[in-house]
Amino acid sequence: MKTLVIYDIEEDRIRNKILEACKDYGLDHIQYSAFMGELNHNRREELWHRLRRILGKKIGKILMVPLCDKDLRLAREVYVGPEGVFDA
Amino acid sequence: MKTLVIYDIEEDRIRNKILEACKDYGLDHIQYSAFMGELNHNRREELWHRLRRILGKKIGKILMVPLCDKDLRLAREVYVGPEGVFDA
């Protein structure tokens, strides 16, 4: 199931560890503080516990939410880069 | 339906306008670049077109995704502030 992870982390060191963990689980870095990718239930739980451990008691917020196919179909996305505008 | 909006916007002026638009639609500012709140289909479409117009051809990314009840039940969230740790 597609899973979205978004975070607000104060310390660079902790934020980088969160980023590395999301990459290790094969998620794509879709925005500065957001990753998305396919994770089954077990992998999602594993990643959540890893993120939770990394954050510990450091100031920050993490939200992980699975996105069902219907929600994804209703999603809207725009990306504007130097190459132009891409609507999805 | 609960709707999540996340964005990466380069220009402060544009980012502030995106933030104001999300507030105008009653969404809560859950993270630095993320809003969430209840929007019906029409309001969601309206807000999307407004965000799309604000961004125009400025460098940035916006993702808007509705979250069904099932996805929300499976969501995990942690918030660590000066007052302590809150798991949801």
Tab-separated table of N, CA and C in Angstrom:
chain	number	residue	atom	x	y	z
A	1	MET	N	0.835	-1.192	0.000
A	1	MET	CA	0.000	0.000	0.000
A	1	MET	C	0.880	1.256	0.000
A	2	LYS	N	0.512	2.217	-0.822
A	2	LYS	CA	1.289	3.459	-0.851
A	2	LYS	C	1.214	4.114	0.527
A	3	THR	N	2.338	4.605	0.967
A	3	THR	CA	2.412	5.230	2.291
A	3	THR	C	3.129	6.563	2.177
A	4	LEU	N	2.570	7.542	2.865
A	4	LEU	CA	3.147	8.886	2.866
A	4	LEU	C	3.726	9.148	4.252
A	5	VAL	N	4.948	9.668	4.286
A	5	VAL	CA	5.570	10.051	5.552
A	5	VAL	C	5.940	11.523	5.457
A	6	ILE	N	5.445	12.323	6.401
A	6	ILE	CA	5.845	13.737	6.432
A	6	ILE	C	6.384	14.030	7.826
A	7	TYR	N	7.345	14.939	7.884
A	7	TYR	CA	7.968	15.223	9.190
A	7	TYR	C	8.457	16.649	9.277
A	8	ASP	N	8.536	17.093	10.501
A	8	ASP	CA	9.084	18.396	10.890
A	8	ASP	C	10.077	18.083	11.972
A	9	ILE	N	11.353	18.189	11.683
A	9	ILE	CA	12.348	17.804	12.681
A	9	ILE	C	13.312	18.965	12.869
A	10	GLU	N	13.543	19.359	14.102
A	10	GLU	CA	14.375	20.527	14.387
A	10	GLU	C	15.855	20.274	14.094
A	11	GLU	N	16.390	19.193	14.657
A	11	GLU	CA	17.836	18.909	14.528
A	11	GLU	C	18.183	18.275	13.184
A	12	ASP	N	19.178	18.852	12.517
A	12	ASP	CA	19.614	18.331	11.216
A	12	ASP	C	20.003	16.854	11.303
A	13	ARG	N	20.736	16.501	12.359
A	13	ARG	CA	21.237	15.136	12.507
A	13	ARG	C	20.076	14.135	12.558
A	14	ILE	N	19.063	14.487	13.309
A	14	ILE	CA	17.900	13.610	13.438
A	14	ILE	C	17.126	13.578	12.112
A	15	ARG	N	16.950	14.749	11.499
A	15	ARG	CA	16.222	14.808	10.224
A	15	ARG	C	16.915	13.940	9.169
A	16	ASN	N	18.259	13.991	9.166
A	16	ASN	CA	18.994	13.181	8.192
A	16	ASN	C	18.818	11.687	8.441
A	17	LYS	N	18.731	11.304	9.712
A	17	LYS	CA	18.514	9.882	10.016
A	17	LYS	C	17.120	9.435	9.585
A	18	ILE	N	16.156	10.313	9.734
A	18	ILE	CA	14.776	10.014	9.311
A	18	ILE	C	14.770	9.809	7.788
A	19	LEU	N	15.458	10.710	7.111
A	19	LEU	CA	15.572	10.660	5.654
A	19	LEU	C	16.233	9.345	5.207
A	20	GLU	N	17.309	8.970	5.875
A	20	GLU	CA	18.001	7.732	5.517
A	20	GLU	C	17.109	6.513	5.746
A	21	ALA	N	16.360	6.526	6.844
A	21	ALA	CA	15.468	5.399	7.140
A	21	ALA	C	14.402	5.273	6.047
A	22	CYS	N	13.825	6.395	5.647
A	22	CYS	CA	12.797	6.351	4.592
A	22	CYS	C	13.384	5.818	3.281
A	23	LYS	N	14.620	6.253	2.976
A	23	LYS	CA	15.293	5.754	1.764
A	23	LYS	C	15.539	4.253	1.867
A	24	ASP	N	15.995	3.807	3.042
A	24	ASP	CA	16.262	2.377	3.250
A	24	ASP	C	15.023	1.535	2.978
A	25	TYR	N	13.860	2.095	3.218
A	25	TYR	CA	12.619	1.352	2.988
A	25	TYR	C	12.078	1.586	1.574
A	26	GLY	N	12.911	2.196	0.734
A	26	GLY	CA	12.560	2.325	-0.681
A	26	GLY	C	11.575	3.432	-1.010
A	27	LEU	N	11.359	4.331	-0.057
A	27	LEU	CA	10.407	5.416	-0.344
A	27	LEU	C	11.078	6.496	-1.201
A	28	ASP	N	10.264	7.198	-1.972
A	28	ASP	CA	10.759	8.299	-2.806
A	28	ASP	C	10.655	9.618	-2.061
A	29	HIS	N	11.679	10.439	-2.229
A	29	HIS	CA	11.726	11.753	-1.584
A	29	HIS	C	10.919	12.737	-2.432
A	30	ILE	N	9.633	12.877	-2.143
A	30	ILE	CA	8.763	13.663	-3.031
A	30	ILE	C	8.759	15.157	-2.726
A	31	GLN	N	9.054	15.500	-1.462
A	31	GLN	CA	9.182	16.913	-1.103
A	31	GLN	C	10.266	17.014	-0.034
A	32	TYR	N	10.635	18.253	0.325
A	32	TYR	CA	11.732	18.454	1.281
A	32	TYR	C	11.561	17.584	2.532
A	33	SER	N	10.362	17.557	3.087
A	33	SER	CA	10.115	16.788	4.305
A	33	SER	C	9.029	15.746	4.111
A	34	ALA	N	9.010	15.119	2.940
A	34	ALA	CA	7.981	14.118	2.651
A	34	ALA	C	8.523	13.000	1.777
A	35	PHE	N	8.160	11.784	2.155
A	35	PHE	CA	8.518	10.598	1.369
A	35	PHE	C	7.252	9.825	1.055
A	36	MET	N	7.253	9.123	-0.083
A	36	MET	CA	6.109	8.271	-0.421
A	36	MET	C	6.606	7.022	-1.130
A	37	GLY	N	5.919	5.916	-0.860
A	37	GLY	CA	6.273	4.686	-1.558
A	37	GLY	C	5.443	3.528	-1.075
A	38	GLU	N	5.687	2.398	-1.692
A	38	GLU	CA	4.931	1.178	-1.419
A	38	GLU	C	5.488	0.462	-0.181
A	39	LEU	N	4.636	0.170	0.761
A	39	LEU	CA	5.040	-0.592	1.956
A	39	LEU	C	3.902	-1.511	2.354
A	40	ASN	N	4.209	-2.775	2.627
A	40	ASN	CA	3.149	-3.629	3.165
A	40	ASN	C	3.000	-3.343	4.668
A	41	HIS	N	2.011	-3.967	5.275
A	41	HIS	CA	1.709	-3.679	6.671
A	41	HIS	C	2.931	-3.855	7.582
A	42	ASN	N	3.642	-4.975	7.405
A	42	ASN	CA	4.794	-5.242	8.276
A	42	ASN	C	5.912	-4.226	8.112
A	43	ARG	N	6.224	-3.929	6.859
A	43	ARG	CA	7.293	-2.969	6.588
A	43	ARG	C	6.902	-1.584	7.111
A	44	ARG	N	5.614	-1.265	7.021
A	44	ARG	CA	5.147	0.038	7.507
A	44	ARG	C	5.333	0.113	9.026
A	45	GLU	N	4.965	-0.971	9.699
A	45	GLU	CA	5.125	-0.999	11.161
A	45	GLU	C	6.597	-0.906	11.564
A	46	GLU	N	7.423	-1.671	10.841
A	46	GLU	CA	8.875	-1.652	11.110
A	46	GLU	C	9.438	-0.251	10.953
A	47	LEU	N	9.101	0.381	9.822
A	47	LEU	CA	9.616	1.735	9.557
A	47	LEU	C	9.118	2.698	10.627
A	48	TRP	N	7.831	2.559	10.996
A	48	TRP	CA	7.298	3.464	12.012
A	48	TRP	C	8.104	3.352	13.314
A	49	HIS	N	8.377	2.110	13.718
A	49	HIS	CA	9.119	1.942	14.966
A	49	HIS	C	10.532	2.494	14.847
A	50	ARG	N	11.112	2.351	13.670
A	50	ARG	CA	12.461	2.911	13.480
A	50	ARG	C	12.430	4.444	13.561
A	51	LEU	N	11.450	5.053	12.889
A	51	LEU	CA	11.342	6.520	12.906
A	51	LEU	C	11.111	7.011	14.338
A	52	ARG	N	10.237	6.287	15.021
A	52	ARG	CA	9.873	6.626	16.399
A	52	ARG	C	11.107	6.580	17.316
A	53	ARG	N	11.954	5.547	17.100
A	53	ARG	CA	13.189	5.410	17.879
A	53	ARG	C	14.167	6.533	17.551
A	54	ILE	N	14.284	6.855	16.249
A	54	ILE	CA	15.216	7.912	15.833
A	54	ILE	C	14.809	9.251	16.475
A	55	LEU	N	13.522	9.545	16.444
A	55	LEU	CA	13.062	10.825	17.003
A	55	LEU	C	13.252	10.845	18.515
A	56	GLY	N	12.912	9.744	19.167
A	56	GLY	CA	13.076	9.677	20.630
A	56	GLY	C	12.360	10.821	21.311
A	57	LYS	N	13.097	11.619	22.071
A	57	LYS	CA	12.477	12.750	22.766
A	57	LYS	C	12.924	14.076	22.186
A	58	LYS	N	13.467	14.005	20.944
A	58	LYS	CA	13.875	15.237	20.266
A	58	LYS	C	12.640	15.959	19.740
A	59	ILE	N	12.707	17.285	19.710
A	59	ILE	CA	11.580	18.088	19.239
A	59	ILE	C	11.264	17.757	17.780
A	60	GLY	N	10.012	17.453	17.501
A	60	GLY	CA	9.642	17.181	16.122
A	60	GLY	C	8.288	16.522	15.992
A	61	LYS	N	7.876	16.342	14.753
A	61	LYS	CA	6.595	15.707	14.454
A	61	LYS	C	6.790	14.761	13.282
A	62	ILE	N	6.143	13.623	13.350
A	62	ILE	CA	6.135	12.701	12.199
A	62	ILE	C	4.712	12.198	12.011
A	63	LEU	N	4.279	12.181	10.769
A	63	LEU	CA	2.986	11.594	10.422
A	63	LEU	C	3.237	10.561	9.333
A	64	MET	N	2.715	9.355	9.533
A	64	MET	CA	2.789	8.319	8.509
A	64	MET	C	1.363	7.885	8.203
A	65	VAL	N	0.977	7.945	6.942
A	65	VAL	CA	-0.391	7.572	6.597
A	65	VAL	C	-0.420	6.753	5.306
A	66	PRO	N	-1.099	5.606	5.346
A	66	PRO	CA	-1.251	4.824	4.116
A	66	PRO	C	-2.309	5.497	3.242
A	67	LEU	N	-2.148	5.360	1.942
A	67	LEU	CA	-3.102	5.988	1.009
A	67	LEU	C	-3.721	4.893	0.143
A	68	CYS	N	-5.018	4.672	0.300
A	68	CYS	CA	-5.683	3.644	-0.507
A	68	CYS	C	-5.794	4.128	-1.961
A	69	ASP	N	-6.108	3.192	-2.862
A	69	ASP	CA	-6.168	3.541	-4.284
A	69	ASP	C	-7.171	4.646	-4.559
A	70	LYS	N	-8.292	4.615	-3.850
A	70	LYS	CA	-9.316	5.637	-4.097
A	70	LYS	C	-8.786	7.026	-3.723
A	71	ASP	N	-8.145	7.119	-2.560
A	71	ASP	CA	-7.590	8.414	-2.147
A	71	ASP	C	-6.551	8.886	-3.160
A	72	LEU	N	-5.742	7.952	-3.641
A	72	LEU	CA	-4.703	8.331	-4.610
A	72	LEU	C	-5.304	8.822	-5.923
A	73	ARG	N	-6.429	8.184	-6.320
A	73	ARG	CA	-7.080	8.629	-7.562
A	73	ARG	C	-7.607	10.050	-7.431
A	74	LEU	N	-8.012	10.407	-6.215
A	74	LEU	CA	-8.558	11.750	-5.977
A	74	LEU	C	-7.468	12.780	-5.648
A	75	ALA	N	-6.238	12.309	-5.525
A	75	ALA	CA	-5.149	13.228	-5.178
A	75	ALA	C	-4.856	14.160	-6.347
A	76	ARG	N	-4.377	15.351	-6.017
A	76	ARG	CA	-3.960	16.312	-7.033
A	76	ARG	C	-2.527	16.702	-6.711
A	77	GLU	N	-1.747	16.874	-7.764
A	77	GLU	CA	-0.353	17.218	-7.543
A	77	GLU	C	0.127	18.151	-8.638
A	78	VAL	N	0.936	19.130	-8.251
A	78	VAL	CA	1.562	19.972	-9.263
A	78	VAL	C	3.031	20.112	-8.886
A	79	TYR	N	3.857	20.105	-9.910
A	79	TYR	CA	5.295	20.290	-9.730
A	79	TYR	C	5.742	21.326	-10.750
A	80	VAL	N	6.338	22.398	-10.250
A	80	VAL	CA	6.889	23.406	-11.156
A	80	VAL	C	8.394	23.448	-10.933
A	81	GLY	N	9.117	23.101	-11.964
A	81	GLY	CA	10.581	23.107	-11.897
A	81	GLY	C	11.124	24.004	-12.995
A	82	PRO	N	12.429	24.069	-13.110
A	82	PRO	CA	13.041	24.905	-14.154
A	82	PRO	C	12.603	24.441	-15.553
A	83	GLU	N	12.192	23.158	-15.654
A	83	GLU	CA	11.811	22.592	-16.959
A	83	GLU	C	10.367	22.893	-17.332
A	84	GLY	N	9.594	23.374	-16.359
A	84	GLY	CA	8.206	23.684	-16.676
A	84	GLY	C	7.236	23.190	-15.628
A	85	VAL	N	5.956	23.167	-16.020
A	85	VAL	CA	4.877	22.833	-15.096
A	85	VAL	C	4.353	21.427	-15.384
A	86	PHE	N	4.252	20.610	-14.340
A	86	PHE	CA	3.708	19.263	-14.507
A	86	PHE	C	2.535	19.067	-13.561
A	87	ASP	N	1.367	18.840	-14.126
A	87	ASP	CA	0.189	18.572	-13.302
A	87	ASP	C	-0.058	17.067	-13.279
A	88	ALA	N	-0.466	16.560	-12.113
A	88	ALA	CA	-0.763	15.127	-12.028
A	88	ALA	C	-2.084	14.938	-11.297
B	1	MET	N	-14.647	15.133	3.935
B	1	MET	CA	-13.536	14.180	3.976
B	1	MET	C	-12.256	14.889	4.405
B	2	LYS	N	-11.511	14.259	5.296
B	2	LYS	CA	-10.242	14.846	5.730
B	2	LYS	C	-9.324	14.958	4.520
B	3	THR	N	-8.640	16.083	4.427
B	3	THR	CA	-7.761	16.329	3.296
B	3	THR	C	-6.425	16.836	3.811
B	4	LEU	N	-5.378	16.302	3.210
B	4	LEU	CA	-4.024	16.702	3.592
B	4	LEU	C	-3.419	17.493	2.442
B	5	VAL	N	-2.806	18.622	2.771
B	5	VAL	CA	-2.111	19.428	1.757
B	5	VAL	C	-0.664	19.583	2.211
B	6	ILE	N	0.277	19.184	1.366
B	6	ILE	CA	1.693	19.405	1.696
B	6	ILE	C	2.327	20.151	0.532
B	7	TYR	N	3.298	20.997	0.856
B	7	TYR	CA	3.899	21.816	-0.200
B	7	TYR	C	5.355	22.129	0.087
B	8	ASP	N	6.054	22.374	-0.975
B	8	ASP	CA	7.450	22.822	-0.981
B	8	ASP	C	7.455	24.044	-1.871
B	9	ILE	N	7.614	25.214	-1.298
B	9	ILE	CA	7.535	26.425	-2.113
B	9	ILE	C	8.778	27.260	-1.860
B	10	GLU	N	9.436	27.665	-2.928
B	10	GLU	CA	10.696	28.375	-2.787
B	10	GLU	C	10.515	29.796	-2.235
B	11	GLU	N	9.626	30.562	-2.870
B	11	GLU	CA	9.451	31.981	-2.498
B	11	GLU	C	8.575	32.146	-1.265
B	12	ASP	N	9.087	32.914	-0.291
B	12	ASP	CA	8.330	33.158	0.946
B	12	ASP	C	6.945	33.738	0.656
B	13	ARG	N	6.887	34.691	-0.263
B	13	ARG	CA	5.628	35.383	-0.566
B	13	ARG	C	4.571	34.388	-1.055
B	14	ILE	N	4.981	33.497	-1.908
B	14	ILE	CA	4.063	32.489	-2.460
B	14	ILE	C	3.682	31.485	-1.373
B	15	ARG	N	4.682	31.067	-0.584
B	15	ARG	CA	4.406	30.107	0.493
B	15	ARG	C	3.416	30.688	1.487
B	16	ASN	N	3.569	31.982	1.800
B	16	ASN	CA	2.619	32.613	2.725
B	16	ASN	C	1.209	32.666	2.160
B	17	LYS	N	1.106	32.879	0.857
B	17	LYS	CA	-0.227	32.900	0.230
B	17	LYS	C	-0.884	31.518	0.270
B	18	ILE	N	-0.077	30.495	0.074
B	18	ILE	CA	-0.576	29.111	0.132
B	18	ILE	C	-1.096	28.840	1.548
B	19	LEU	N	-0.307	29.267	2.522
B	19	LEU	CA	-0.657	29.105	3.935
B	19	LEU	C	-1.975	29.823	4.246
B	20	GLU	N	-2.104	31.054	3.758
B	20	GLU	CA	-3.338	31.819	4.009
B	20	GLU	C	-4.546	31.139	3.370
B	21	ALA	N	-4.358	30.619	2.169
B	21	ALA	CA	-5.469	29.949	1.470
B	21	ALA	C	-5.909	28.713	2.265
B	22	CYS	N	-4.956	27.940	2.745
B	22	CYS	CA	-5.306	26.740	3.526
B	22	CYS	C	-6.057	27.139	4.798
B	23	LYS	N	-5.599	28.209	5.455
B	23	LYS	CA	-6.294	28.702	6.654
B	23	LYS	C	-7.710	29.161	6.315
B	24	ASP	N	-7.845	29.868	5.196
B	24	ASP	CA	-9.174	30.354	4.780
B	24	ASP	C	-10.162	29.200	4.620
B	25	TYR	N	-9.646	28.053	4.248
B	25	TYR	CA	-10.523	26.889	4.059
B	25	TYR	C	-10.642	26.061	5.345
B	26	GLY	N	-10.152	26.640	6.435
B	26	GLY	CA	-10.365	26.010	7.746
B	26	GLY	C	-9.451	24.848	8.063
B	27	LEU	N	-8.385	24.705	7.278
B	27	LEU	CA	-7.477	23.586	7.556
B	27	LEU	C	-6.552	23.932	8.728
B	28	ASP	N	-6.095	22.908	9.428
B	28	ASP	CA	-5.158	23.094	10.544
B	28	ASP	C	-3.724	22.958	10.065
B	29	HIS	N	-2.878	23.822	10.610
B	29	HIS	CA	-1.462	23.833	10.250
B	29	HIS	C	-0.756	22.760	11.086
B	30	ILE	N	-0.663	21.548	10.551
B	30	ILE	CA	-0.155	20.426	11.359
B	30	ILE	C	1.362	20.304	11.345
B	31	GLN	N	1.995	20.783	10.276
B	31	GLN	CA	3.462	20.799	10.227
B	31	GLN	C	3.875	22.044	9.456
B	32	TYR	N	5.178	22.324	9.429
B	32	TYR	CA	5.665	23.551	8.789
B	32	TYR	C	5.070	23.729	7.384
B	33	SER	N	5.067	22.683	6.597
B	33	SER	CA	4.555	22.760	5.227
B	33	SER	C	3.412	21.792	4.987
B	34	ALA	N	2.552	21.640	5.983
B	34	ALA	CA	1.427	20.702	5.840
B	34	ALA	C	0.193	21.199	6.579
B	35	PHE	N	-0.934	21.078	5.908
B	35	PHE	CA	-2.227	21.421	6.498
B	35	PHE	C	-3.151	20.209	6.393
B	36	MET	N	-4.074	20.099	7.349
B	36	MET	CA	-5.067	19.028	7.258
B	36	MET	C	-6.391	19.524	7.798
B	37	GLY	N	-7.479	19.054	7.202
B	37	GLY	CA	-8.799	19.415	7.705
B	37	GLY	C	-9.890	18.841	6.833
B	38	GLU	N	-11.108	19.116	7.268
B	38	GLU	CA	-12.291	18.578	6.613
B	38	GLU	C	-12.677	19.449	5.410
B	39	LEU	N	-12.833	18.827	4.247
B	39	LEU	CA	-13.276	19.554	3.049
B	39	LEU	C	-14.185	18.635	2.245
B	40	ASN	N	-15.331	19.145	1.827
B	40	ASN	CA	-16.140	18.322	0.922
B	40	ASN	C	-15.551	18.443	-0.500
B	41	HIS	N	-16.112	17.662	-1.408
B	41	HIS	CA	-15.557	17.615	-2.765
B	41	HIS	C	-15.437	19.003	-3.409
B	42	ASN	N	-16.502	19.799	-3.294
B	42	ASN	CA	-16.479	21.119	-3.938
B	42	ASN	C	-15.432	22.051	-3.345
B	43	ARG	N	-15.389	22.076	-2.017
B	43	ARG	CA	-14.412	22.949	-1.349
B	43	ARG	C	-12.989	22.487	-1.671
B	44	ARG	N	-12.811	21.168	-1.790
B	44	ARG	CA	-11.482	20.639	-2.106
B	44	ARG	C	-11.058	21.097	-3.505
B	45	GLU	N	-11.996	21.015	-4.437
B	45	GLU	CA	-11.693	21.444	-5.816
B	45	GLU	C	-11.389	22.941	-5.867
B	46	GLU	N	-12.218	23.710	-5.157
B	46	GLU	CA	-12.022	25.175	-5.098
B	46	GLU	C	-10.642	25.518	-4.557
B	47	LEU	N	-10.303	24.886	-3.426
B	47	LEU	CA	-9.005	25.178	-2.800
B	47	LEU	C	-7.872	24.774	-3.741
B	48	TRP	N	-8.048	23.618	-4.396
B	48	TRP	CA	-6.991	23.180	-5.315
B	48	TRP	C	-6.755	24.227	-6.404
B	49	HIS	N	-7.852	24.733	-6.988
B	49	HIS	CA	-7.685	25.711	-8.063
B	49	HIS	C	-7.048	26.998	-7.538
B	50	ARG	N	-7.394	27.363	-6.306
B	50	ARG	CA	-6.782	28.553	-5.719
B	50	ARG	C	-5.278	28.338	-5.503
B	51	LEU	N	-4.908	27.181	-4.961
B	51	LEU	CA	-3.485	26.901	-4.719
B	51	LEU	C	-2.712	26.877	-6.037
B	52	ARG	N	-3.344	26.253	-7.015
B	52	ARG	CA	-2.759	26.132	-8.353
B	52	ARG	C	-2.498	27.514	-8.973
B	53	ARG	N	-3.486	28.417	-8.773
B	53	ARG	CA	-3.350	29.791	-9.289
B	53	ARG	C	-2.259	30.544	-8.551
B	54	ILE	N	-2.196	30.375	-7.219
B	54	ILE	CA	-1.178	31.064	-6.416
B	54	ILE	C	0.217	30.629	-6.860
B	55	LEU	N	0.400	29.321	-7.044
B	55	LEU	CA	1.722	28.823	-7.450
B	55	LEU	C	2.080	29.296	-8.855
B	56	GLY	N	1.118	29.227	-9.757
B	56	GLY	CA	1.372	29.676	-11.134
B	56	GLY	C	2.575	28.974	-11.720
B	57	LYS	N	3.568	29.741	-12.140
B	57	LYS	CA	4.765	29.125	-12.720
B	57	LYS	C	5.978	29.285	-11.805
B	58	LYS	N	5.691	29.576	-10.524
B	58	LYS	CA	6.778	29.685	-9.543
B	58	LYS	C	7.264	28.281	-9.159
B	59	ILE	N	8.557	28.182	-8.872
B	59	ILE	CA	9.147	26.897	-8.501
B	59	ILE	C	8.489	26.348	-7.232
B	60	GLY	N	8.018	25.123	-7.303
B	60	GLY	CA	7.429	24.527	-6.111
B	60	GLY	C	6.656	23.262	-6.410
B	61	LYS	N	6.172	22.657	-5.332
B	61	LYS	CA	5.383	21.429	-5.446
B	61	LYS	C	4.231	21.509	-4.461
B	62	ILE	N	3.089	21.033	-4.884
B	62	ILE	CA	1.951	20.925	-3.970
B	62	ILE	C	1.303	19.558	-4.194
B	63	LEU	N	0.976	18.903	-3.099
B	63	LEU	CA	0.224	17.655	-3.152
B	63	LEU	C	-0.989	17.813	-2.253
B	64	MET	N	-2.167	17.506	-2.785
B	64	MET	CA	-3.392	17.508	-1.988
B	64	MET	C	-3.992	16.120	-2.097
B	65	VAL	N	-4.243	15.496	-0.949
B	65	VAL	CA	-4.792	14.140	-0.990
B	65	VAL	C	-5.872	13.972	0.087
B	66	PRO	N	-7.043	13.460	-0.321
B	66	PRO	CA	-8.075	13.167	0.677
B	66	PRO	C	-7.688	11.893	1.418
B	67	LEU	N	-8.084	11.804	2.680
B	67	LEU	CA	-7.752	10.616	3.487
B	67	LEU	C	-9.049	9.998	3.978
B	68	CYS	N	-9.341	8.783	3.514
B	68	CYS	CA	-10.572	8.116	3.939
B	68	CYS	C	-10.431	7.662	5.391
B	69	ASP	N	-11.554	7.295	6.001
B	69	ASP	CA	-11.533	6.921	7.424
B	69	ASP	C	-10.598	5.753	7.693
B	70	LYS	N	-10.574	4.803	6.750
B	70	LYS	CA	-9.728	3.636	6.968
B	70	LYS	C	-8.247	4.042	6.997
B	71	ASP	N	-7.850	4.888	6.034
B	71	ASP	CA	-6.454	5.344	6.014
B	71	ASP	C	-6.117	6.103	7.297
B	72	LEU	N	-7.051	6.909	7.751
B	72	LEU	CA	-6.804	7.686	8.975
B	72	LEU	C	-6.659	6.779	10.193
B	73	ARG	N	-7.468	5.696	10.219
B	73	ARG	CA	-7.356	4.771	11.353
B	73	ARG	C	-5.985	4.106	11.392
B	74	LEU	N	-5.401	3.901	10.200
B	74	LEU	CA	-4.087	3.245	10.112
B	74	LEU	C	-2.923	4.235	10.252
B	75	ALA	N	-3.261	5.527	10.284
B	75	ALA	CA	-2.201	6.542	10.368
B	75	ALA	C	-1.515	6.480	11.728
B	76	ARG	N	-0.236	6.857	11.746
B	76	ARG	CA	0.517	6.937	12.992
B	76	ARG	C	1.078	8.340	13.070
B	77	GLU	N	1.078	8.879	14.266
B	77	GLU	CA	1.573	10.239	14.416
B	77	GLU	C	2.288	10.375	15.748
B	78	VAL	N	3.380	11.129	15.741
B	78	VAL	CA	4.033	11.438	17.002
B	78	VAL	C	4.381	12.920	16.990
B	79	TYR	N	4.233	13.526	18.157
B	79	TYR	CA	4.555	14.940	18.319
B	79	TYR	C	5.391	15.062	19.584
B	80	VAL	N	6.595	15.572	19.447
B	80	VAL	CA	7.428	15.819	20.623
B	80	VAL	C	7.646	17.317	20.737
B	81	GLY	N	7.147	17.883	21.810
B	81	GLY	CA	7.292	19.314	22.056
B	81	GLY	C	7.965	19.503	23.402
B	82	PRO	N	8.123	20.776	23.796
B	82	PRO	CA	8.756	21.041	25.091
B	82	PRO	C	7.965	20.415	26.237
B	83	GLU	N	6.667	20.157	26.019
B	83	GLU	CA	5.807	19.603	27.079
B	83	GLU	C	5.899	18.082	27.176
B	84	GLY	N	6.499	17.452	26.179
B	84	GLY	CA	6.606	15.998	26.234
B	84	GLY	C	6.285	15.325	24.922
B	85	VAL	N	6.073	14.020	25.022
B	85	VAL	CA	5.866	13.175	23.842
B	85	VAL	C	4.389	12.796	23.729
B	86	PHE	N	3.806	12.994	22.566
B	86	PHE	CA	2.420	12.603	22.344
B	86	PHE	C	2.329	11.663	21.155
B	87	ASP	N	1.888	10.451	21.397
B	87	ASP	CA	1.709	9.490	20.305
B	87	ASP	C	0.228	9.428	19.961
B	88	ALA	N	-0.050	9.305	18.670
B	88	ALA	CA	-1.466	9.222	18.256
B	88	ALA	C	-1.606	8.083	17.259
